[in-house]
Amino acid sequence: ISDEPIDEDGRLWMNVVNKVRILVKEIELSISHTRTHEMIREGIKLSLIGPPNVGKSSIFNRLLQRQAAIVSPHAGTTRDIINANLLIDGVNVSLSDCAGIRSTNDPIENEGISRAINQIKLSDICLVVFEAPTLFENKTNYNKDEIFDLSQFLPPNVEIDEKTIIVVNKVDLCQSKQFEQQSGIWNLKTMNGIVKANVVFVCCLSGFGFSELIYVMEKVVKDLIAKEGSDEHSIVMHTRHRQILVNCLDKLKNFEDYVSRPELASEELKNALNLIAQISGRVDVE
């Protein structure tokens, strides 16, 4: 990047801006597709999250078919992340049981909650667990084709998207027996509007719904891998290089924020160039 003044008519500068915008798209694509190889090599990160005492640890144990997590009727039993590996349709999955998310004055539980919130950001797929009596209190009819207001039940920092599976546990505590027909795609009202998401009803005591849950998990895993690595842009990249590209992308986006102030934008472009040099091993002054 030259320290000479920007060209008077701005054509050279706009040419640089357009090339940076193309580069941003290419880096975003590379970052997206290298995640596929990380998922295959290191395992898909799948986390169980939700309010306390909804049965996350019981679901965790059911999926693993062993007593890996402590189960207690008292809220806040899980205070740290418990990890275990699970094979889903031949794909290695790193399954995490997280602390229940709620407001509390307990400093140790708060640390567990903070780790759970951070785990959400690191996860490829989230199983968001609720208990049926809380969601459907005083209701005897359930229709998945209607819009269900989930916003009042969602813990802080939990968002619903296509990589989210809503797990409604403890259906045995509800009087209605309609749950057998209600697993599927639901229209859910969240803080961000109406979204479609997989909803599965289960009972840890009887095992009801777990075959459906595993089927849905397999489908979401397949869709995720297919979406992330379905074209020629998919390449193998070390995790360190991927993180450098993420940092580089931040600098290039800062560049776009400063387009009207070339001296600041150029500095961000220099920073991005130095990051790329950590991968390529060289910097070209041109």
Tab-separated table of C-alpha atoms in Angstrom:
chain	number	residue	atom	x	y	z
A	1	ILE	CA	0.000	0.000	0.000
A	2	SER	CA	1.620	3.258	-1.091
A	3	ASP	CA	1.915	6.324	1.169
A	4	GLU	CA	1.424	8.560	-1.879
A	5	PRO	CA	-1.801	10.653	-2.040
A	6	ILE	CA	-4.920	8.932	-3.369
A	7	ASP	CA	-5.579	9.570	-7.078
A	8	GLU	CA	-7.498	12.778	-7.734
A	9	ASP	CA	-10.521	11.323	-9.532
A	10	GLY	CA	-10.800	8.403	-7.092
A	11	ARG	CA	-10.795	5.684	-9.753
A	12	LEU	CA	-7.745	3.894	-8.371
A	13	TRP	CA	-9.195	4.000	-4.861
A	14	MET	CA	-12.561	2.590	-5.960
A	15	ASN	CA	-10.733	-0.162	-7.808
A	16	VAL	CA	-9.012	-1.085	-4.525
A	17	VAL	CA	-12.338	-0.959	-2.658
A	18	ASN	CA	-14.017	-3.272	-5.175
A	19	LYS	CA	-11.140	-5.769	-5.013
A	20	VAL	CA	-11.313	-5.779	-1.214
A	21	ARG	CA	-15.050	-6.506	-1.364
A	22	ILE	CA	-14.406	-9.469	-3.661
A	23	LEU	CA	-11.672	-10.671	-1.305
A	24	VAL	CA	-14.049	-10.433	1.676
A	25	LYS	CA	-16.524	-12.748	-0.055
A	26	GLU	CA	-13.781	-15.237	-0.981
A	27	ILE	CA	-12.428	-15.351	2.577
A	28	GLU	CA	-15.938	-15.760	4.017
A	29	LEU	CA	-16.480	-18.698	1.674
A	30	SER	CA	-13.140	-20.293	2.593
A	31	ILE	CA	-13.812	-19.919	6.314
A	32	SER	CA	-17.243	-21.462	5.922
A	33	HIS	CA	-16.027	-24.503	4.012
A	34	THR	CA	-12.910	-25.215	6.055
A	35	ARG	CA	-15.255	-25.722	9.017
A	36	THR	CA	-16.492	-28.886	7.288
A	37	HIS	CA	-13.077	-30.510	7.533
A	38	GLU	CA	-12.780	-29.437	11.165
A	39	MET	CA	-16.134	-31.074	11.853
A	40	ILE	CA	-15.062	-34.340	10.197
A	41	ARG	CA	-11.620	-34.315	11.829
A	42	GLU	CA	-12.460	-32.966	15.294
A	43	GLY	CA	-16.156	-33.772	15.549
A	44	ILE	CA	-19.314	-31.735	15.369
A	45	LYS	CA	-19.922	-29.714	18.525
A	46	LEU	CA	-23.410	-30.392	19.866
A	47	SER	CA	-24.557	-28.869	23.154
A	48	LEU	CA	-27.477	-29.435	25.491
A	49	ILE	CA	-28.660	-26.092	26.831
A	50	GLY	CA	-31.739	-24.662	28.501
A	51	PRO	CA	-33.107	-23.676	31.915
A	52	PRO	CA	-32.129	-25.636	35.045
A	53	ASN	CA	-33.833	-28.876	36.046
A	54	VAL	CA	-35.453	-29.652	32.688
A	55	GLY	CA	-33.626	-32.975	32.276
A	56	LYS	CA	-30.596	-32.013	30.171
A	57	SER	CA	-28.322	-34.431	32.037
A	58	SER	CA	-30.892	-37.230	31.768
A	59	ILE	CA	-31.087	-36.698	28.001
A	60	PHE	CA	-27.270	-36.595	27.880
A	61	ASN	CA	-27.131	-39.989	29.640
A	62	ARG	CA	-29.882	-41.464	27.446
A	63	LEU	CA	-28.066	-40.490	24.267
A	64	LEU	CA	-24.804	-41.981	25.548
A	65	GLN	CA	-26.617	-45.019	26.997
A	66	ARG	CA	-24.645	-44.687	30.229
A	67	GLN	CA	-24.615	-42.599	33.410
A	68	ALA	CA	-22.052	-39.994	32.380
A	69	ALA	CA	-23.641	-37.012	34.134
A	70	ILE	CA	-25.011	-36.671	37.665
A	71	VAL	CA	-28.812	-36.432	37.710
A	72	SER	CA	-30.578	-34.692	40.593
A	73	PRO	CA	-34.037	-33.213	41.223
A	74	HIS	CA	-32.342	-30.056	42.493
A	75	ALA	CA	-31.824	-27.182	40.039
A	76	GLY	CA	-28.237	-26.162	39.358
A	77	THR	CA	-26.649	-29.605	39.801
A	78	THR	CA	-24.590	-29.284	36.593
A	79	ARG	CA	-22.143	-26.434	37.171
A	80	ASP	CA	-19.521	-27.167	34.567
A	81	ILE	CA	-19.547	-28.487	31.017
A	82	ILE	CA	-19.479	-32.283	30.779
A	83	ASN	CA	-18.189	-33.628	27.455
A	84	ALA	CA	-18.492	-37.033	25.816
A	85	ASN	CA	-18.165	-38.423	22.284
A	86	LEU	CA	-21.037	-39.893	20.307
A	87	LEU	CA	-21.244	-41.350	16.803
A	88	ILE	CA	-24.181	-40.077	14.767
A	89	ASP	CA	-24.543	-41.687	11.349
A	90	GLY	CA	-20.789	-42.384	11.327
A	91	VAL	CA	-19.873	-38.798	12.231
A	92	ASN	CA	-18.029	-38.081	15.468
A	93	VAL	CA	-20.030	-35.713	17.675
A	94	SER	CA	-18.657	-33.961	20.741
A	95	LEU	CA	-21.673	-33.851	23.051
A	96	SER	CA	-21.700	-31.254	25.851
A	97	ASP	CA	-24.020	-31.079	28.844
A	98	CYS	CA	-24.110	-27.461	30.053
A	99	ALA	CA	-25.232	-25.738	33.221
A	100	GLY	CA	-28.820	-24.528	33.279
A	101	ILE	CA	-29.116	-20.856	32.319
A	102	ARG	CA	-30.887	-18.653	34.849
A	103	SER	CA	-30.355	-15.623	37.105
A	104	THR	CA	-28.619	-16.562	40.355
A	105	ASN	CA	-26.449	-15.013	43.049
A	106	ASP	CA	-24.339	-18.151	43.417
A	107	PRO	CA	-20.849	-17.234	42.087
A	108	ILE	CA	-19.931	-20.839	41.261
A	109	GLU	CA	-23.177	-21.466	39.390
A	110	ASN	CA	-22.740	-18.132	37.588
A	111	GLU	CA	-19.356	-19.292	36.333
A	112	GLY	CA	-21.005	-22.454	34.988
A	113	ILE	CA	-23.693	-20.361	33.310
A	114	SER	CA	-21.042	-18.114	31.736
A	115	ARG	CA	-19.303	-21.201	30.346
A	116	ALA	CA	-22.624	-22.523	29.016
A	117	ILE	CA	-23.282	-19.243	27.177
A	118	ASN	CA	-19.801	-19.359	25.666
A	119	GLN	CA	-20.382	-22.987	24.651
A	120	ILE	CA	-23.450	-21.904	22.660
A	121	LYS	CA	-21.191	-19.704	20.517
A	122	LEU	CA	-18.815	-22.619	19.885
A	123	SER	CA	-21.530	-25.144	19.036
A	124	ASP	CA	-22.486	-26.331	15.567
A	125	ILE	CA	-25.833	-27.690	16.800
A	126	CYS	CA	-27.797	-26.956	19.976
A	127	LEU	CA	-30.417	-29.095	21.668
A	128	VAL	CA	-32.508	-26.562	23.581
A	129	VAL	CA	-34.339	-28.460	26.313
A	130	PHE	CA	-37.599	-27.493	28.026
A	131	GLU	CA	-40.024	-29.424	30.191
A	132	ALA	CA	-43.513	-30.083	28.842
A	133	PRO	CA	-45.451	-28.994	31.954
A	134	THR	CA	-43.890	-25.520	31.774
A	135	LEU	CA	-44.514	-25.008	28.060
A	136	PHE	CA	-48.008	-26.453	27.973
A	137	GLU	CA	-49.390	-25.669	31.409
A	138	ASN	CA	-53.202	-25.700	31.387
A	139	LYS	CA	-53.285	-26.649	27.698
A	140	THR	CA	-54.878	-29.826	26.424
A	141	ASN	CA	-54.624	-29.220	22.671
A	142	TYR	CA	-51.371	-28.819	20.747
A	143	ASN	CA	-51.108	-28.044	17.054
A	144	LYS	CA	-47.681	-27.778	15.446
A	145	ASP	CA	-49.181	-25.958	12.460
A	146	GLU	CA	-50.066	-22.986	14.649
A	147	ILE	CA	-47.540	-20.411	15.884
A	148	PHE	CA	-46.262	-21.280	19.352
A	149	ASP	CA	-44.883	-18.432	21.479
A	150	LEU	CA	-41.517	-19.661	22.754
A	151	SER	CA	-40.075	-16.203	23.449
A	152	GLN	CA	-41.218	-16.098	27.072
A	153	PHE	CA	-39.437	-19.392	27.830
A	154	LEU	CA	-36.103	-18.863	26.038
A	155	PRO	CA	-33.105	-18.361	28.352
A	156	PRO	CA	-30.859	-15.318	27.689
A	157	ASN	CA	-28.366	-15.616	24.799
A	158	VAL	CA	-30.245	-18.548	23.248
A	159	GLU	CA	-31.338	-18.119	19.631
A	160	ILE	CA	-33.302	-20.509	17.442
A	161	ASP	CA	-32.240	-21.344	13.872
A	162	GLU	CA	-32.024	-24.291	11.458
A	163	LYS	CA	-29.239	-25.853	13.562
A	164	THR	CA	-31.398	-25.854	16.690
A	165	ILE	CA	-33.464	-28.800	17.899
A	166	ILE	CA	-36.089	-28.054	20.534
A	167	VAL	CA	-36.408	-31.000	22.926
A	168	VAL	CA	-39.536	-31.046	25.091
A	169	ASN	CA	-38.868	-33.404	27.983
A	170	LYS	CA	-41.044	-34.875	30.762
A	171	VAL	CA	-44.106	-35.432	28.591
A	172	ASP	CA	-45.170	-38.069	31.124
A	173	LEU	CA	-46.044	-35.247	33.521
A	174	CYS	CA	-48.704	-33.868	31.179
A	175	GLN	CA	-52.245	-35.216	31.075
A	176	SER	CA	-52.578	-35.044	27.311
A	177	LYS	CA	-51.368	-37.985	25.222
A	178	GLN	CA	-51.203	-36.035	21.961
A	179	PHE	CA	-47.416	-35.718	21.938
A	180	GLU	CA	-46.936	-38.841	19.802
A	181	GLN	CA	-48.165	-36.965	16.734
A	182	GLN	CA	-46.652	-33.555	17.489
A	183	SER	CA	-42.911	-33.975	16.853
A	184	GLY	CA	-41.860	-32.219	13.650
A	185	ILE	CA	-41.301	-28.721	12.279
A	186	TRP	CA	-43.004	-26.064	14.396
A	187	ASN	CA	-43.555	-22.361	13.777
A	188	LEU	CA	-42.063	-20.683	16.833
A	189	LYS	CA	-42.323	-17.096	17.952
A	190	THR	CA	-38.963	-15.885	19.316
A	191	MET	CA	-37.458	-12.517	20.182
A	192	ASN	CA	-36.254	-12.319	16.554
A	193	GLY	CA	-39.616	-13.115	14.971
A	194	ILE	CA	-41.224	-16.291	13.650
A	195	VAL	CA	-38.828	-19.168	12.896
A	196	LYS	CA	-39.243	-22.797	11.866
A	197	ALA	CA	-37.457	-25.386	13.998
A	198	ASN	CA	-37.428	-29.088	14.768
A	199	VAL	CA	-39.389	-29.913	17.923
A	200	VAL	CA	-39.135	-33.379	19.478
A	201	PHE	CA	-41.110	-34.623	22.498
A	202	VAL	CA	-39.368	-37.113	24.789
A	203	CYS	CA	-39.557	-38.851	28.123
A	204	CYS	CA	-36.280	-39.923	29.726
A	205	LEU	CA	-37.964	-42.366	32.089
A	206	SER	CA	-39.649	-44.464	29.388
A	207	GLY	CA	-37.405	-43.639	26.439
A	208	PHE	CA	-40.370	-42.245	24.515
A	209	GLY	CA	-39.336	-40.044	21.584
A	210	PHE	CA	-35.630	-40.865	21.604
A	211	SER	CA	-35.682	-42.761	18.315
A	212	GLU	CA	-37.264	-39.652	16.767
A	213	LEU	CA	-34.704	-37.403	18.446
A	214	ILE	CA	-31.792	-39.452	17.104
A	215	TYR	CA	-33.367	-39.424	13.628
A	216	VAL	CA	-33.669	-35.627	13.709
A	217	MET	CA	-30.099	-35.265	15.009
A	218	GLU	CA	-28.835	-37.434	12.133
A	219	LYS	CA	-30.714	-35.286	9.620
A	220	VAL	CA	-29.403	-32.005	11.040
A	221	VAL	CA	-25.829	-33.377	11.063
A	222	LYS	CA	-26.128	-34.503	7.427
A	223	ASP	CA	-27.644	-31.178	6.363
A	224	LEU	CA	-24.924	-29.257	8.177
A	225	ILE	CA	-22.076	-31.157	6.527
A	226	ALA	CA	-23.748	-30.983	3.114
A	227	LYS	CA	-24.330	-27.256	3.443
A	228	GLU	CA	-20.805	-26.458	4.638
A	229	GLY	CA	-18.842	-28.553	2.168
A	230	SER	CA	-20.767	-29.094	-1.034
A	231	ASP	CA	-18.623	-27.343	-3.644
A	232	GLU	CA	-15.135	-26.792	-5.050
A	233	HIS	CA	-14.312	-24.074	-2.519
A	234	SER	CA	-14.025	-26.658	0.246
A	235	ILE	CA	-10.355	-26.939	1.221
A	236	VAL	CA	-8.347	-28.444	4.059
A	237	MET	CA	-6.906	-25.785	6.376
A	238	HIS	CA	-5.221	-25.842	9.765
A	239	THR	CA	-7.285	-24.401	12.612
A	240	ARG	CA	-4.615	-21.734	13.194
A	241	HIS	CA	-4.816	-20.581	9.560
A	242	ARG	CA	-8.588	-20.426	9.763
A	243	GLN	CA	-8.385	-18.190	12.834
A	244	ILE	CA	-5.912	-15.908	11.044
A	245	LEU	CA	-8.397	-15.577	8.191
A	246	VAL	CA	-11.161	-14.752	10.666
A	247	ASN	CA	-8.984	-11.963	12.093
A	248	CYS	CA	-8.089	-10.813	8.586
A	249	LEU	CA	-11.779	-10.646	7.711
A	250	ASP	CA	-12.363	-8.334	10.676
A	251	LYS	CA	-9.668	-5.980	9.388
A	252	LEU	CA	-11.110	-5.976	5.866
A	253	LYS	CA	-14.564	-5.194	7.207
A	254	ASN	CA	-13.034	-2.335	9.195
A	255	PHE	CA	-11.554	-1.186	5.892
A	256	GLU	CA	-15.048	-0.972	4.415
A	257	ASP	CA	-16.224	1.057	7.412
A	258	TYR	CA	-13.461	3.596	6.709
A	259	VAL	CA	-13.818	3.783	2.909
A	260	SER	CA	-14.588	7.504	3.085
A	261	ARG	CA	-11.395	8.044	5.127
A	262	PRO	CA	-8.622	6.486	3.010
A	263	GLU	CA	-5.849	7.068	5.560
A	264	LEU	CA	-7.672	4.930	8.168
A	265	ALA	CA	-8.861	2.384	5.619
A	266	SER	CA	-5.322	1.931	4.307
A	267	GLU	CA	-4.084	1.187	7.815
A	268	GLU	CA	-6.683	-1.588	8.189
A	269	LEU	CA	-5.620	-2.974	4.812
A	270	LYS	CA	-2.005	-3.060	5.988
A	271	ASN	CA	-3.087	-4.957	9.094
A	272	ALA	CA	-4.987	-7.470	6.931
A	273	LEU	CA	-1.928	-7.886	4.688
A	274	ASN	CA	0.307	-8.606	7.671
A	275	LEU	CA	-2.120	-11.301	8.832
A	276	ILE	CA	-2.152	-12.953	5.399
A	277	ALA	CA	1.658	-12.915	5.531
A	278	GLN	CA	1.454	-15.196	8.579
A	279	ILE	CA	0.009	-17.829	6.237
A	280	SER	CA	1.880	-17.098	2.999
A	281	GLY	CA	5.166	-16.167	4.652
A	282	ARG	CA	5.688	-13.098	2.495
A	283	VAL	CA	4.441	-9.549	1.984
A	284	ASP	CA	4.470	-7.896	-1.438
A	285	VAL	CA	4.683	-4.092	-1.227
A	286	GLU	CA	2.511	-3.829	-4.329
